[in-house]
mmCIF file of C-alpha atoms in Angstrom:
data_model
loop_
_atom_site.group_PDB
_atom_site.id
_atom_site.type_symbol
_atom_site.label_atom_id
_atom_site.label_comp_id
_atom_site.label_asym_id
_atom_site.label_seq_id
_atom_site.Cartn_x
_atom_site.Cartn_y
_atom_site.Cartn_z
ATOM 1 C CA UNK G 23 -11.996 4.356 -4.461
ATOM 2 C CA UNK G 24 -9.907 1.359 -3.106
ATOM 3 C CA UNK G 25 -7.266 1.294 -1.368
ATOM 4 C CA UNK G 26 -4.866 -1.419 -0.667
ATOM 5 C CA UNK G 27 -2.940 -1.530 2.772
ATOM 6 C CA UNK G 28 -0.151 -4.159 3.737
ATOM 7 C CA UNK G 29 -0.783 -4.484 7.605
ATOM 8 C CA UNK G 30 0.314 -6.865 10.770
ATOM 9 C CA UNK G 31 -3.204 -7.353 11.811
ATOM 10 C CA UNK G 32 -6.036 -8.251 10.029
ATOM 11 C CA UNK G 33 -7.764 -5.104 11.587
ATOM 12 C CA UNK G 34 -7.960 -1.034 10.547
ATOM 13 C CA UNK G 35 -6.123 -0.860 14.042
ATOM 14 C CA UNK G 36 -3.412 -2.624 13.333
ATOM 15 C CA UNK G 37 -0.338 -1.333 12.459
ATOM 16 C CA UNK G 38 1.008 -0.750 8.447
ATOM 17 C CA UNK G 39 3.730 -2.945 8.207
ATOM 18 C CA UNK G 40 6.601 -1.622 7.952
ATOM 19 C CA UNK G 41 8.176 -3.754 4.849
ATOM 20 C CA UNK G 42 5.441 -4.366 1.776
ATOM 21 C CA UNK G 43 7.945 -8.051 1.356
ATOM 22 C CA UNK G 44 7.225 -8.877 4.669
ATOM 23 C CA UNK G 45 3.630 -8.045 5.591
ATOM 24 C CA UNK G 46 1.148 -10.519 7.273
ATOM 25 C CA UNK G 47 -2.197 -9.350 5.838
ATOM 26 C CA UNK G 48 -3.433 -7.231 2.970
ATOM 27 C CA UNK G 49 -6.207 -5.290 3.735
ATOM 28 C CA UNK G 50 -8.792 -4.060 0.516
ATOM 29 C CA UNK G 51 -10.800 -0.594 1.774
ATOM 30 C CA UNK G 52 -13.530 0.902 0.497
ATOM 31 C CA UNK G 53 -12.569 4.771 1.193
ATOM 32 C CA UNK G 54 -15.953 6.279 0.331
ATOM 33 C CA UNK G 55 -17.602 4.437 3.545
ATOM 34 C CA UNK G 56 -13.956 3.531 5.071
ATOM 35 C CA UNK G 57 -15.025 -0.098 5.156
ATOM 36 C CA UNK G 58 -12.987 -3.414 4.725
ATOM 37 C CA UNK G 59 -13.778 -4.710 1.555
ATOM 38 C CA UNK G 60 -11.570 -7.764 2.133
ATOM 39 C CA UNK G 61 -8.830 -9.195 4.212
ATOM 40 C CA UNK G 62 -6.679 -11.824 3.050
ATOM 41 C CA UNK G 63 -3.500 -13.723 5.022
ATOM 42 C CA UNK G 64 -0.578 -13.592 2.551
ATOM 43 C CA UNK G 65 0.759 -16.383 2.959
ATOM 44 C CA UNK G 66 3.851 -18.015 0.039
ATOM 45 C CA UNK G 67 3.447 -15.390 -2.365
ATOM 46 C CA UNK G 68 5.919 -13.538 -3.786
ATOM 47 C CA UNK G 69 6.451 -9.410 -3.578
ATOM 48 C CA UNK G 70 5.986 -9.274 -7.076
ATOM 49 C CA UNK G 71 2.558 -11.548 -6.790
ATOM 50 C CA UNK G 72 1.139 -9.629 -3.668
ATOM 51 C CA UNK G 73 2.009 -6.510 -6.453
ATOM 52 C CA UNK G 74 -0.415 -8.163 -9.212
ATOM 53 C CA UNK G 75 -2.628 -8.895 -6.932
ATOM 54 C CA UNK G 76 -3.685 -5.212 -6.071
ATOM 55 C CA UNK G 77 -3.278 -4.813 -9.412
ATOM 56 C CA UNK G 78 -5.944 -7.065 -9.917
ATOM 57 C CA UNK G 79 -8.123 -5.862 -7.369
ATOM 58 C CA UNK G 80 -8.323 -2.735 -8.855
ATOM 59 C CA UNK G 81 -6.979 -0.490 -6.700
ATOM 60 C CA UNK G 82 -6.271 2.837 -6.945
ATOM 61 C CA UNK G 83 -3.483 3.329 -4.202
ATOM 62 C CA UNK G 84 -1.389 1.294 -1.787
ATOM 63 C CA UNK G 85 -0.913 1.772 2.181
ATOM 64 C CA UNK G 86 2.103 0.050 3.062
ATOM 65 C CA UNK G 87 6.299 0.285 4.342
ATOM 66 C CA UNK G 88 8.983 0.239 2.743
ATOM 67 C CA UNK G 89 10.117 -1.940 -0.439
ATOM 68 C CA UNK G 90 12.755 -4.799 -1.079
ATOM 69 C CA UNK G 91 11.695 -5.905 -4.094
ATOM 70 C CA UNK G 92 12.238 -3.317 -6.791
ATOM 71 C CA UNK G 93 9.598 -5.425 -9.129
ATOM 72 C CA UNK G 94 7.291 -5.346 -7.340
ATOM 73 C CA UNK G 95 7.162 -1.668 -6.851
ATOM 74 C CA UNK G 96 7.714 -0.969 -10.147
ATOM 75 C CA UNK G 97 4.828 -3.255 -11.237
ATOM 76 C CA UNK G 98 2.974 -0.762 -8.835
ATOM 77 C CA UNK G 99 4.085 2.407 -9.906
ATOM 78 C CA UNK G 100 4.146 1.571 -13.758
ATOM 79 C CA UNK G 101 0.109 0.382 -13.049
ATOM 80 C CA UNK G 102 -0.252 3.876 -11.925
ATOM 81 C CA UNK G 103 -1.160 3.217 -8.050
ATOM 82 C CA UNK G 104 -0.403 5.799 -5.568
ATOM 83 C CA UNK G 105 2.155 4.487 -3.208
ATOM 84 C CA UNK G 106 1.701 5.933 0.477
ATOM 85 C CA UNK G 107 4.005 5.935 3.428
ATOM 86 C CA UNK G 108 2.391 4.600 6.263
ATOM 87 C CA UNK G 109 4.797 2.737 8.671
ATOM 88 C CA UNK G 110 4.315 4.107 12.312
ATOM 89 C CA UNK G 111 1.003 4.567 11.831
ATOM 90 C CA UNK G 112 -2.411 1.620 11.987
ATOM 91 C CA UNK G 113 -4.449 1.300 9.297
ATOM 92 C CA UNK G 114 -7.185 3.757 10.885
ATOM 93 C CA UNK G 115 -4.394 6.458 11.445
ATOM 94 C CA UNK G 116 -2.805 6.246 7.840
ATOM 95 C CA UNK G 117 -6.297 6.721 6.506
ATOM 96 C CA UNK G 118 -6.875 9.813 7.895
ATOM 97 C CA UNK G 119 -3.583 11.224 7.283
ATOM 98 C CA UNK G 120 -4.478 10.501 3.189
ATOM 99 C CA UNK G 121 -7.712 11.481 3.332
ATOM 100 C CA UNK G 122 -5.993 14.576 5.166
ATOM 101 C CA UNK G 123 -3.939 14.481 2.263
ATOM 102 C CA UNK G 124 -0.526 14.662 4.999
ATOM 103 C CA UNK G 125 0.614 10.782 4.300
ATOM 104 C CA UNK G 126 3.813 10.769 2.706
ATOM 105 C CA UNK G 127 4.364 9.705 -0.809
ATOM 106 C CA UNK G 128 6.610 6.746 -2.096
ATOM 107 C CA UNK G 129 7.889 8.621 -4.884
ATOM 108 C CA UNK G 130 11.128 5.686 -5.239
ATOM 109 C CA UNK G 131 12.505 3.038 -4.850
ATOM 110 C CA UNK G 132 14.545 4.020 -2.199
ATOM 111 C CA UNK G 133 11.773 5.424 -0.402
ATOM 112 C CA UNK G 134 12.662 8.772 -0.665
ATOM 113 C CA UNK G 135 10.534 12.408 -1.485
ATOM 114 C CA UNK G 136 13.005 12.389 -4.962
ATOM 115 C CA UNK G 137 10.903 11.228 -7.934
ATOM 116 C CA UNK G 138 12.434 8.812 -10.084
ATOM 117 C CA UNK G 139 12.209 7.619 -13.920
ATOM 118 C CA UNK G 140 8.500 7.780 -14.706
ATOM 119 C CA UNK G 141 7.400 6.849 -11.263
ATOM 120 C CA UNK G 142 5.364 9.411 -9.687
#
């Protein structure tokens, strides 16, 4: 399984960011051996392209803060990616807390536990 997690450091112990618009580095992990499958600067790309691109990598879930763009999260949620809370936590941290299955879920928008439309 992959996950995708929008981060400040280019490292599993740095911290989530805690806006997906605003992140420095997307992180690609390989859960089944917890290993960085790629790191990549995001650099003049838009919310909505950083969402495709996940898309594209085929992942099955997202890491990552809180939303500003609502296209881009519902490009996420309508490709059926889990979307996990994981500001206040680094990369190592939020992993363990899924894998514990105790990571908040972005059920909305807003960011709240509320699901919304289709988007669960």
């Amino acid at each position: 399984m992959r996950i995708a997690m929008t981060m400040d450091g280019n490292a599993l112990e740095s911290a989530v960011s805690s806006k997906f618009d605003a992140s420095s580095y997307l992180l690609v992990i390989r859960c089944s051996e917890i290993a960085i499958e790629a790191i990549e600067k995001i650099e003049g790309i838009t919310a909505e392209q950083l969402a495709q691109k996940i898309i594209d990598l085929n992942c099955e879930g997202i890491i990552t803060g809180n939303f500003k763009s609502q296209p881009a999260f519902d490009l996420l949620a309508d490709a059926g990616l889990t979307r996990f809370q994981g500001v206040g936590h680094s990369g190592r941290e939020a992993l363990e807390l899924m894998k514990q299955r105790t990571l908040p879920l972005i059920r909305n928008f807003a960011g709240t536990e509320r699901c919304s439309d289709d988007h669960h």
